[in-house]
Coordinates of N, CA and C and ligand atoms in Angstrom, one line a residue:
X1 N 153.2 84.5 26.9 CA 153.5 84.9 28.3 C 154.2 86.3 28.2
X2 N 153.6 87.3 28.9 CA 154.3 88.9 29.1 C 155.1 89.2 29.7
X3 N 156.1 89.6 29.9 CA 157.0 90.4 30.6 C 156.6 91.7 31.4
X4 N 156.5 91.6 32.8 CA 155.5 92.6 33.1 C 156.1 94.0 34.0
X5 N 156.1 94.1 35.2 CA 156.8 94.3 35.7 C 158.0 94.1 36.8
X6 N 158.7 94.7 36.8 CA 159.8 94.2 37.9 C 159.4 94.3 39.3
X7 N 159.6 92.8 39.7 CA 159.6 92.7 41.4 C 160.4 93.5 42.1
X8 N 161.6 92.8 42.4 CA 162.8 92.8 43.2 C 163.9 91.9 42.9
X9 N 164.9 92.3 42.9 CA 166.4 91.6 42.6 C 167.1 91.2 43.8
X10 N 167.4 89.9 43.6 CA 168.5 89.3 44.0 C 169.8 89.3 44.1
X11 N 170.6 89.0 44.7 CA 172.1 88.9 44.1 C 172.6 88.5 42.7
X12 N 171.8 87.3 42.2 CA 172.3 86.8 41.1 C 171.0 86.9 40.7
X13 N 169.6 87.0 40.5 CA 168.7 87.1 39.6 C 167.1 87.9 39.9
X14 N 166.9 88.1 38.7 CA 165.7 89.4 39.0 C 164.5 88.8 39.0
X15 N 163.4 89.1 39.1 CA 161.8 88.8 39.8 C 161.2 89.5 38.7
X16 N 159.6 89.2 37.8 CA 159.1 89.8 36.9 C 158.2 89.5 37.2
X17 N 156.6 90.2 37.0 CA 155.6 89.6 37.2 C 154.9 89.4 35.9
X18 N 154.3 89.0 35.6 CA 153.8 88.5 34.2 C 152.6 88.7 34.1
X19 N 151.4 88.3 32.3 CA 150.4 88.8 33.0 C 149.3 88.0 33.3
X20 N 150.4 86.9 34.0 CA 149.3 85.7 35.0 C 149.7 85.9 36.4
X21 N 148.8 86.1 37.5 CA 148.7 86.6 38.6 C 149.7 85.1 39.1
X22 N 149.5 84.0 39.3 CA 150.4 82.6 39.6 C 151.7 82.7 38.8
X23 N 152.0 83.3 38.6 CA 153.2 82.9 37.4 C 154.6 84.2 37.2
X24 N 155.4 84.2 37.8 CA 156.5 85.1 37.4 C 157.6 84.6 36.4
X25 N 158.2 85.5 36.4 CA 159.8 85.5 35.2 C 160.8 85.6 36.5
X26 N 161.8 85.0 36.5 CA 162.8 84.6 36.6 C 164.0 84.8 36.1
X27 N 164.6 85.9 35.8 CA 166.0 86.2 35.3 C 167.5 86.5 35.8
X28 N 168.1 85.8 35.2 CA 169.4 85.3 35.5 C 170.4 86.3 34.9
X29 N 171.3 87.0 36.4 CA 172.5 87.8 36.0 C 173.8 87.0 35.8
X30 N 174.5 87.7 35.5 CA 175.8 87.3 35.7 C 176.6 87.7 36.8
X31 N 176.0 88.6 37.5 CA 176.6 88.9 39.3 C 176.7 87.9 39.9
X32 N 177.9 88.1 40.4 CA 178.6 87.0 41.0 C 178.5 87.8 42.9
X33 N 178.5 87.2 43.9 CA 179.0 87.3 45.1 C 179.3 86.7 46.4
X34 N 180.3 86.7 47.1 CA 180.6 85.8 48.2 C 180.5 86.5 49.2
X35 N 181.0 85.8 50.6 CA 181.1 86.2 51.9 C 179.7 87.5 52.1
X36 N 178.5 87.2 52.0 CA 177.2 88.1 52.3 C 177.4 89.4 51.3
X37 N 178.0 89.4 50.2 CA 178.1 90.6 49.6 C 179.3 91.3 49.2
X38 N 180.4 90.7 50.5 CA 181.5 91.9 50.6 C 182.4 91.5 49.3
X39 N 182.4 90.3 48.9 CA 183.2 90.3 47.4 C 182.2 90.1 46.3
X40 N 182.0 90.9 45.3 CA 181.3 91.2 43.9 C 182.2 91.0 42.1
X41 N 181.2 90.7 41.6 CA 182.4 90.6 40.5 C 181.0 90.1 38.9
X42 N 181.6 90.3 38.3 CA 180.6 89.8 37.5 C 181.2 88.0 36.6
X43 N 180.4 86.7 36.3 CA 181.0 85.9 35.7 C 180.4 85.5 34.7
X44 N 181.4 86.1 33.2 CA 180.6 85.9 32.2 C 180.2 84.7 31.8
X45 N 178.6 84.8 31.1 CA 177.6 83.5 30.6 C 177.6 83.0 32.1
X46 N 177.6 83.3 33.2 CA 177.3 82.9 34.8 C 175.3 82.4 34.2
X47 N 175.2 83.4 34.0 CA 173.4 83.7 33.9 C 173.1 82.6 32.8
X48 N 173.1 82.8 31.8 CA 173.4 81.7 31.0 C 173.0 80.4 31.2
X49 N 174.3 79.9 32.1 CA 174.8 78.7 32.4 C 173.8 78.2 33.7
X50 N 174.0 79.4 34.5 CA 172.8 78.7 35.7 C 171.3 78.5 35.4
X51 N 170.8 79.2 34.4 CA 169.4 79.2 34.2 C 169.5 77.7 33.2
X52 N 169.9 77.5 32.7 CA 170.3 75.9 31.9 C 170.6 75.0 32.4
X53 N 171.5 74.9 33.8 CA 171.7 74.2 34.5 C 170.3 74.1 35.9
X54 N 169.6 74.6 36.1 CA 168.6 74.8 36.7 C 167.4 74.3 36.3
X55 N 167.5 74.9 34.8 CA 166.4 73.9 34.3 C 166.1 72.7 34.2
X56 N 167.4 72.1 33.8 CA 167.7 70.7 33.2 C 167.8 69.9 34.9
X57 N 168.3 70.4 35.9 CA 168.1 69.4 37.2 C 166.6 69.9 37.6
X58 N 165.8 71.1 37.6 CA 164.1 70.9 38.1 C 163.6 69.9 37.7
X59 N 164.4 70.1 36.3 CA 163.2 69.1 35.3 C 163.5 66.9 35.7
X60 N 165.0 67.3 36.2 CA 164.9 65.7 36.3 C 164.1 65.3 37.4
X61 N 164.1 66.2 38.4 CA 163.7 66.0 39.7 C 162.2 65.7 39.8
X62 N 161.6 66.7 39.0 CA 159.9 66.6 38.5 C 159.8 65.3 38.4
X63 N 160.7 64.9 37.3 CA 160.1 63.4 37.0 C 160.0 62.5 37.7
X64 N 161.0 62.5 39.0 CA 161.3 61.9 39.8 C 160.5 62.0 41.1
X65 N 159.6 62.5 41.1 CA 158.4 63.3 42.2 C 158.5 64.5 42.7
X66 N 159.3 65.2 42.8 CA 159.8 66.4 43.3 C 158.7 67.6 42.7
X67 N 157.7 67.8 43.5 CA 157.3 69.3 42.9 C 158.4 70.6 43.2
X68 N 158.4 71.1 41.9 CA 159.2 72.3 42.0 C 158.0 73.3 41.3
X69 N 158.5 74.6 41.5 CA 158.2 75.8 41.1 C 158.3 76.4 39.7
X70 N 159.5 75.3 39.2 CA 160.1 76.0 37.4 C 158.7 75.0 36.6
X71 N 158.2 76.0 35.8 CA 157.6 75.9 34.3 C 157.8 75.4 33.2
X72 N 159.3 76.3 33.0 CA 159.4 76.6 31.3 C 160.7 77.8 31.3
X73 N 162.2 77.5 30.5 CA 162.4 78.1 30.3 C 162.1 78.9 29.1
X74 N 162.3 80.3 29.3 CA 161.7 80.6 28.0 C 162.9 81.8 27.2
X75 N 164.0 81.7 27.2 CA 165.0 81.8 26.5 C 166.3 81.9 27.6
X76 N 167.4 82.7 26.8 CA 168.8 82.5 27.7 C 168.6 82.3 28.8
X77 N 168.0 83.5 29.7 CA 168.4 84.3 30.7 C 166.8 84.4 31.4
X78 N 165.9 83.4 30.8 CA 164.6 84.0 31.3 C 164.0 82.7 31.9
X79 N 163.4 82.2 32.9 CA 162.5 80.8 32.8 C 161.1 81.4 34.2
X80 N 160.2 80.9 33.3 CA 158.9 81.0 33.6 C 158.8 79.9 35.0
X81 N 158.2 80.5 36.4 CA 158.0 79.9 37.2 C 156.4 80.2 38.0
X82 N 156.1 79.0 38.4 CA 154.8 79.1 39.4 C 155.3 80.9 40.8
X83 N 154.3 81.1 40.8 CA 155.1 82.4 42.1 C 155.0 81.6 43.6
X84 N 155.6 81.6 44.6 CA 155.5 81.5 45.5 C 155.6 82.1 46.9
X85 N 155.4 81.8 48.2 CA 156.0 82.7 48.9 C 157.2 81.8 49.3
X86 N 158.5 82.0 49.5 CA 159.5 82.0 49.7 C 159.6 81.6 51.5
X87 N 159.7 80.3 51.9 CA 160.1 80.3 53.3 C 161.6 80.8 53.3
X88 N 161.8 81.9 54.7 CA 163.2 82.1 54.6 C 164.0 81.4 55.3
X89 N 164.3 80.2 54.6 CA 165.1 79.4 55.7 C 166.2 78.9 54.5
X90 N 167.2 78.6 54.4 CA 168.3 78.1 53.8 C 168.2 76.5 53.7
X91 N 167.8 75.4 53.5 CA 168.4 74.2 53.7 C 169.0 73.6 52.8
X92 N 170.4 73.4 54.1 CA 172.1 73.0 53.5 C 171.7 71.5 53.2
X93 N 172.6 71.0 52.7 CA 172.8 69.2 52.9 C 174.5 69.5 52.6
X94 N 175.1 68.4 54.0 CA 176.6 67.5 53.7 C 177.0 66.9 53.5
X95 N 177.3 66.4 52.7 CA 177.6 64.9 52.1 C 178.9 64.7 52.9
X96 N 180.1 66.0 52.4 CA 181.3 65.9 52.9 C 181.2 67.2 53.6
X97 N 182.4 67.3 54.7 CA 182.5 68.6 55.2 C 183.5 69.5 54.5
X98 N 183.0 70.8 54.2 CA 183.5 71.9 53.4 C 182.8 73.6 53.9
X99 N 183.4 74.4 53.1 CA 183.1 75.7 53.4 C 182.9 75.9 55.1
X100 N 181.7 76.3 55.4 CA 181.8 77.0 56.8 C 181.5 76.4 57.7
X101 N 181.0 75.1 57.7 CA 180.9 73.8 58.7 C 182.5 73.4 59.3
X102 N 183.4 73.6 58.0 CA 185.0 72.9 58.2 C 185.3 74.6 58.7
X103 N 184.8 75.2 58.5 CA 185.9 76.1 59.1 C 185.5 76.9 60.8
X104 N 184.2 76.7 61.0 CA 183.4 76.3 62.6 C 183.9 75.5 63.4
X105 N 183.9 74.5 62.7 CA 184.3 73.4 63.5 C 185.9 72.8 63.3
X106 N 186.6 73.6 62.8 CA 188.0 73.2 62.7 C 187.7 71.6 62.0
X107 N 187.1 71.1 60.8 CA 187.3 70.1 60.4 C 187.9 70.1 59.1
X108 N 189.0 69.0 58.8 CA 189.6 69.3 57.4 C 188.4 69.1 56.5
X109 N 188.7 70.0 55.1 CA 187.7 70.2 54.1 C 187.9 68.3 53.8
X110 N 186.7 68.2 53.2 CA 186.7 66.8 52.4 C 186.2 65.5 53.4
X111 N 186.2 65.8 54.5 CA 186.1 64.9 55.6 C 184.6 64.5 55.3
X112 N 184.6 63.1 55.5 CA 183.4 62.5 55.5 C 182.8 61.9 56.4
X113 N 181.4 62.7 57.1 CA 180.5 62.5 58.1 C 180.3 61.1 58.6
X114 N 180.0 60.5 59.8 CA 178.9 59.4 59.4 C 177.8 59.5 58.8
X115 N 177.4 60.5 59.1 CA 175.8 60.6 58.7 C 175.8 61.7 58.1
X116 N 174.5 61.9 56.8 CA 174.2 63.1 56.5 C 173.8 64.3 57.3
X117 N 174.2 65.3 56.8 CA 174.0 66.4 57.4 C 172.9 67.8 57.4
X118 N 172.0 67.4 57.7 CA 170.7 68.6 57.5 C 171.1 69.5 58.2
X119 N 171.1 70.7 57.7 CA 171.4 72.1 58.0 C 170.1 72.9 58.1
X120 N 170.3 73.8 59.0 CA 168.9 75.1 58.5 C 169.9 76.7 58.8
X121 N 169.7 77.7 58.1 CA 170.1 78.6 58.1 C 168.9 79.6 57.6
X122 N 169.0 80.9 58.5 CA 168.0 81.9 58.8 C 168.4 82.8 57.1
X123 N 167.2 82.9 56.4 CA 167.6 83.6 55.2 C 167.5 84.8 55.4
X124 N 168.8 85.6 56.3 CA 168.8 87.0 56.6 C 169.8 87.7 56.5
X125 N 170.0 89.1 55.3 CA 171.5 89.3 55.3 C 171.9 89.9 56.1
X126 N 170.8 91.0 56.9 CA 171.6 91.6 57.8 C 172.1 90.9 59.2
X127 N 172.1 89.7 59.2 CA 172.5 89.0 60.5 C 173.1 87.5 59.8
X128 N 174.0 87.8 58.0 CA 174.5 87.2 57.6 C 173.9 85.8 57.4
X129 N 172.6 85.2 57.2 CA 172.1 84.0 57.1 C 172.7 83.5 58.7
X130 N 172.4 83.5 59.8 CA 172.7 82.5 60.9 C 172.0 81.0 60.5
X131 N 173.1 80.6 61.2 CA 173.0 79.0 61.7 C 171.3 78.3 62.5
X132 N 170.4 77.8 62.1 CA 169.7 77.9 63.2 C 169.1 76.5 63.4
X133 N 168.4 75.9 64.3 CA 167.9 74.4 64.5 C 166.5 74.7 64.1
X134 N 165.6 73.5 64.2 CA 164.4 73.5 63.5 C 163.2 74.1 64.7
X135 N 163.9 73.6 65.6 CA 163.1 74.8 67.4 C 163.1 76.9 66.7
X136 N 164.3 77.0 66.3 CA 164.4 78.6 66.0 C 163.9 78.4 65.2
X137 N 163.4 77.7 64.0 CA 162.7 77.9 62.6 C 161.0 78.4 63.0
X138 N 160.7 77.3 63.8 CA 159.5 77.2 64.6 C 158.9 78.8 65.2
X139 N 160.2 78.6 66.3 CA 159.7 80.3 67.0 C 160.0 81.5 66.5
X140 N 160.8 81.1 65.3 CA 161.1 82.8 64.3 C 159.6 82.5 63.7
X141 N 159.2 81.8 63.6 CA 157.7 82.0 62.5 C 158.1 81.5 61.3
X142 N 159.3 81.1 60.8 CA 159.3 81.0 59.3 C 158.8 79.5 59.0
X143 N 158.6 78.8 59.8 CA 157.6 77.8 59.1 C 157.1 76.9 60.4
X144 N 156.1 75.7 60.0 CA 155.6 75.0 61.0 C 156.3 73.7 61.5
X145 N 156.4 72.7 62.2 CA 156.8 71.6 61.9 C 156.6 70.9 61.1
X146 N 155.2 70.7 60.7 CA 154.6 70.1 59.8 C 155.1 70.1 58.6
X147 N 155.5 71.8 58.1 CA 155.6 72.2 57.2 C 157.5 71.8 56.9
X148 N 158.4 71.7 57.9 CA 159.2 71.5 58.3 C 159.8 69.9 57.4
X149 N 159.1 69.3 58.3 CA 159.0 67.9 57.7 C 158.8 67.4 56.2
X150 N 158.1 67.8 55.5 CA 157.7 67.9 54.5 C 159.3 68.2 53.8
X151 N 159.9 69.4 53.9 CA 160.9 70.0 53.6 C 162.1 69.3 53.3
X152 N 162.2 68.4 55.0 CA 163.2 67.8 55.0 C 163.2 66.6 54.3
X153 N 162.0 65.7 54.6 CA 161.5 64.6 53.6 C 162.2 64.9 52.2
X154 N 161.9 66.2 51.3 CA 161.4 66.2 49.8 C 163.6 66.4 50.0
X155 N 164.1 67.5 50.8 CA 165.7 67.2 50.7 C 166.1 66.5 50.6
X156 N 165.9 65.3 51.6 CA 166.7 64.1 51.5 C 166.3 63.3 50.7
X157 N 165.3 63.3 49.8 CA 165.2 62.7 48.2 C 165.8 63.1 47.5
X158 N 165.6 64.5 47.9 CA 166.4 65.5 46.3 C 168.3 65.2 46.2
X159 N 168.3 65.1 47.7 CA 170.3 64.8 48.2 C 170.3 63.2 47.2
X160 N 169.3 62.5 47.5 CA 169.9 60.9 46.9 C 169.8 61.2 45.7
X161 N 168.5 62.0 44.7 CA 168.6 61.7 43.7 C 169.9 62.6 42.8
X162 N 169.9 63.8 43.1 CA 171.2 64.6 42.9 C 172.6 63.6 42.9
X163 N 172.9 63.0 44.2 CA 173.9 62.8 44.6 C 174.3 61.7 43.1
X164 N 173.3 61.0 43.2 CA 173.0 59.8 42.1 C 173.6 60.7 40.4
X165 N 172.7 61.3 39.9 CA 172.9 62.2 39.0 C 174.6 62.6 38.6
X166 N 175.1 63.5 39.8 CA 176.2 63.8 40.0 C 177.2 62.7 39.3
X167 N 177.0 61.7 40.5 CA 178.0 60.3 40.5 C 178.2 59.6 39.1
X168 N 177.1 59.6 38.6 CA 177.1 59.1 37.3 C 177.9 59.2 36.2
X169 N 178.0 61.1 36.7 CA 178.9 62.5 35.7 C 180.1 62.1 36.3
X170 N 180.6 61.6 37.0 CA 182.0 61.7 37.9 C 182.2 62.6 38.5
X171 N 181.0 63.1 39.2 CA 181.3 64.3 40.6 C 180.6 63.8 41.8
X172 N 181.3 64.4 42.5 CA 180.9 64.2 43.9 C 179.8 65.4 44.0
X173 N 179.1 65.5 44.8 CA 177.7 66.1 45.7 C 178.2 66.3 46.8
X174 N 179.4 67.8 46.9 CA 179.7 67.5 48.2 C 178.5 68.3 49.5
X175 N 178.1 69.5 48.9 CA 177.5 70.0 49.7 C 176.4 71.0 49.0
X176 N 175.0 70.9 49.3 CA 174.2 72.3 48.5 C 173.5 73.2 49.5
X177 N 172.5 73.8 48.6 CA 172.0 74.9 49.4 C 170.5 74.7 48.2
X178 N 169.4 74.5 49.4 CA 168.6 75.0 48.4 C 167.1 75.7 49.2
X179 N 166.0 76.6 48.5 CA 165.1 76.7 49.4 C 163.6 76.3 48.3
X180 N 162.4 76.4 49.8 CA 161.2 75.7 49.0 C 160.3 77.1 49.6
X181 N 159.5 76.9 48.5 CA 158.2 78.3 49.0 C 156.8 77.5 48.3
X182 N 155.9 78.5 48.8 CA 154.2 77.7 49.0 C 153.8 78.4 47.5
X183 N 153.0 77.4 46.9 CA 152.1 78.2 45.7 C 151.1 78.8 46.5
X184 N 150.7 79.7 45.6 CA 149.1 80.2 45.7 C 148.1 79.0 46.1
X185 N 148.2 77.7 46.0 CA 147.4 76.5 45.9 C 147.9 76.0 47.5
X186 N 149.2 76.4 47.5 CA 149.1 76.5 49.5 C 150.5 74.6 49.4
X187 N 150.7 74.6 48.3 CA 151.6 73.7 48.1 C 152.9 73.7 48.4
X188 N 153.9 72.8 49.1 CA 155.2 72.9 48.9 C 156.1 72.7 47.9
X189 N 157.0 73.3 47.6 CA 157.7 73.2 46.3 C 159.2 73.7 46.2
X190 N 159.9 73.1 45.8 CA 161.5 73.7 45.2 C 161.4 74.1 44.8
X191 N 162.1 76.2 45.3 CA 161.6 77.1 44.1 C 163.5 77.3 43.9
X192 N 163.9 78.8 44.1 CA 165.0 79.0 43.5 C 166.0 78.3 42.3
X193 N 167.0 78.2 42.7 CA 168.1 77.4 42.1 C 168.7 76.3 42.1
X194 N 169.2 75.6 41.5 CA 170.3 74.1 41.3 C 171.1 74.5 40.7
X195 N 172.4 75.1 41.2 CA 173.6 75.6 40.1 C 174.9 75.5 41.3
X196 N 176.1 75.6 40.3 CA 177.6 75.8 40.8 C 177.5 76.8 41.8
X197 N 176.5 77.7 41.5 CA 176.4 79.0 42.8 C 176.0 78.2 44.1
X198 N 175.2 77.5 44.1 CA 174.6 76.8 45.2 C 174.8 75.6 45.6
X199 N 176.1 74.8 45.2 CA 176.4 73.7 45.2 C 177.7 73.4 44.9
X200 N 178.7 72.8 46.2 CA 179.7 72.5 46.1 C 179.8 71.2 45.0
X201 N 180.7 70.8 43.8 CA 180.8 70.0 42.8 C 182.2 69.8 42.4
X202 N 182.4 68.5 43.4 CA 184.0 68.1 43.0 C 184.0 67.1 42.0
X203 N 185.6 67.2 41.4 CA 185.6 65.9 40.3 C 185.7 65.0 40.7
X204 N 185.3 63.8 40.6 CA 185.8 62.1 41.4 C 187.4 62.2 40.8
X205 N 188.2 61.4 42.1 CA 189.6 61.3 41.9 C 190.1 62.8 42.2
X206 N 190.2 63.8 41.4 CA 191.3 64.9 41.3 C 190.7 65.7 42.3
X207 N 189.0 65.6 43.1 CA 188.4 66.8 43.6 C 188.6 68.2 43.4
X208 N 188.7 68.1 41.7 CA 188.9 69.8 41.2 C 187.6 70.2 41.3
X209 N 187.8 71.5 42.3 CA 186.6 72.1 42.2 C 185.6 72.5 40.6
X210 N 184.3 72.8 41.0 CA 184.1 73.1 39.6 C 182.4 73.8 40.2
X211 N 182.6 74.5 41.2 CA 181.5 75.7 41.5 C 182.1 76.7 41.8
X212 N 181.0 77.8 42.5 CA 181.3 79.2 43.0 C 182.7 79.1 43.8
X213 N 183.6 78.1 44.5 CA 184.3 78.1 45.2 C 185.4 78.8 44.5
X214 N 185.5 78.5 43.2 CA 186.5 79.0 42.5 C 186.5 80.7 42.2
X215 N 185.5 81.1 42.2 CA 185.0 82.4 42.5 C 185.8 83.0 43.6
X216 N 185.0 82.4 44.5 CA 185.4 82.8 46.0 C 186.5 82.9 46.7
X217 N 187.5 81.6 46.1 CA 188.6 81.6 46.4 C 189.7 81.8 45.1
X218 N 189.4 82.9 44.4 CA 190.2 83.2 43.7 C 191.0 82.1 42.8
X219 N 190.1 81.1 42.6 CA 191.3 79.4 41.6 C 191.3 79.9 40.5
X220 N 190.2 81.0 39.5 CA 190.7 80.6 38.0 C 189.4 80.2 37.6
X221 N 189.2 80.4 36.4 CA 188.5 79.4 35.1 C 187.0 79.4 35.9
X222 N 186.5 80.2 36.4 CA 185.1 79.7 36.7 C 184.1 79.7 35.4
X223 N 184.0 80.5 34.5 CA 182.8 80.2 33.7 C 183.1 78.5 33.3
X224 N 184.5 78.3 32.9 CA 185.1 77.2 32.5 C 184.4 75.7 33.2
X225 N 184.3 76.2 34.8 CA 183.8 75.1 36.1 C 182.1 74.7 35.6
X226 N 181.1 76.0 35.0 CA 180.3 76.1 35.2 C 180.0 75.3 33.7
X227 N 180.7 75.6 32.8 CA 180.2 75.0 31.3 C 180.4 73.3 31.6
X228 N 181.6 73.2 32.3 CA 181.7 71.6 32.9 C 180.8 70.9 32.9
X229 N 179.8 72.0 34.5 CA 178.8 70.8 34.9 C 177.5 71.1 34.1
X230 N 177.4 72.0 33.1 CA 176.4 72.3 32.2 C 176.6 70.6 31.2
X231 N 177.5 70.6 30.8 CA 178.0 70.0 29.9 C 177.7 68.0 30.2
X232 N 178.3 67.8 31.2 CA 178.0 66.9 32.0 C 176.7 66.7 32.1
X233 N 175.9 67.2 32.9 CA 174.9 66.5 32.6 C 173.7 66.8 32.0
X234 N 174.1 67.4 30.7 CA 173.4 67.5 29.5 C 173.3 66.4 28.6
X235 N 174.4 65.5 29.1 CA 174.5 64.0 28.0 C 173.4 63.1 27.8
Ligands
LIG301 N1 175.3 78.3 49.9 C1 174.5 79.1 49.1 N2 174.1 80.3 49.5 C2 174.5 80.8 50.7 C3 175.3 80.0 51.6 C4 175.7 78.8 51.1 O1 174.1 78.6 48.0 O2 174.1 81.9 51.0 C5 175.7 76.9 49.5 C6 177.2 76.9 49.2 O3 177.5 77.1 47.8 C7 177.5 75.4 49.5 C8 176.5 75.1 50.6 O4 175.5 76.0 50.5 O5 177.3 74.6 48.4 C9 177.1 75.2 52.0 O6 177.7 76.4 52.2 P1 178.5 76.8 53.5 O7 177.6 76.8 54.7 O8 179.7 75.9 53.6 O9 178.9 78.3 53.3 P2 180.1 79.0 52.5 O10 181.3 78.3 52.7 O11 179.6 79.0 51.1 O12 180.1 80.4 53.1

């Protein structure tokens, strides 16, 4: 497999086209950033750690029925994926309330819902990802109902079987972020990431953080947070 040319970059990782027309590269920085951009920073072995940790949860999920997008990693910083198009929609899941839901809604961090929480958020920076329901997903064009469904279906498997996974390690699943795009074959699929960037991961008992939070809010020891949950569920 070739390294071909450069797509477009991400915040945290770059786009490669390879020299199979279905198939790009995938590489992982160590740029770190919060609040839509305005805080930057770089966190060493970040890249590293999340392309390892990404791998190792696509791959459990596969087995578990989950079509995803990842292939093959194919060293540190590099992993071979199907190409897709990218719906731009955000879908959050809550287990507990945290980050910008508790701070919308004046709810203490940690508070636990009755019910799960499906989220959708508009993947747009210049209007900061908004908040949106699955009616705006519809009339923005970014997807169908049908297609919609599907989405939410394959989340709320992915929430139990994560959450499951997590629990096992002694962390809580408090909250993620993840998105799905269409193959060339017109299929749905979990493309992006599964990492501490994209997923709130507290410890059972002590709820020491151990994602980007620590980043964001200045705690300390993030690559430290990140080798954690690498470590964990590598066992
Ligand atoms: N999240 C993400 N990318 C974003 C926004 C959120 O990966 O652009 C993740 C975040 O890490 C958390 C979950 O989605 O696990 C919910 O984030 P929230 O809406 O609370 O926003 P935040 O507090 O991160 O701004």
């Amino acid at each position: 497999m070739e390294k071909r040319d450069f797509l477009y970059e991400g915040k945290a990782k770059q786009v490669y086209t390879t020299d199979e027309l279905d198939k790009i590269i995938i590489h992982y920085k160590d740029d770190a950033t919060a609040f839509n951009g305005v805080k930057k920073a770089s966190i060493s072995n970040k890249g590293i750690l999340n392309n390892k940790i990404t791998e190792l949860i696509f791959t459990k999920l596969e087995k578990k029925g989950i079509p995803t997008h990842f292939i093959k990693r194919l060293n540190e910083r590099d992993q071979l994926c199907k190409k897709v198009t990218i719906f731009p929609i955000e879908v959050i899941i809550r287990n507990l309330i945290a980050g910008s839901m508790s701070k919308r809604l004046s709810i203490k961090e940690g508070t636990k819902p009755t019910n799960t929480i499906f989220e959708l958020s508009y993947k747009n920076d210049d209007l900061g990802d908004p908040l949106i329901n699955s009616d705006h997903a519809v009339a923005l064009g970014l997807c169908t109902y049908d297609e919609l469904d599907v989405i939410k279906n394959y989340t709320l498997k992915i929430n139990d079987l994560l959450s499951s996974i997590f629990d096992n390690e002694g962390i809580i699943l408090v909250d993620f972020k993840i998105e799905f795009g269409k193959t060339v074959d017109g299929d749905i699929v979990l493309a992006d990431e599964i990492s501490p960037d994209t997923c709130r991961f507290w410890e059972k008992g002590t709820h020491k953080k151990l994602d980007k939070d620590r980043f964001r809010r200045d705690l300390g020891s993030v690559e430290e947070a990140y080798i954690e949950i690498l470590e964990r569920i590598s066992k």
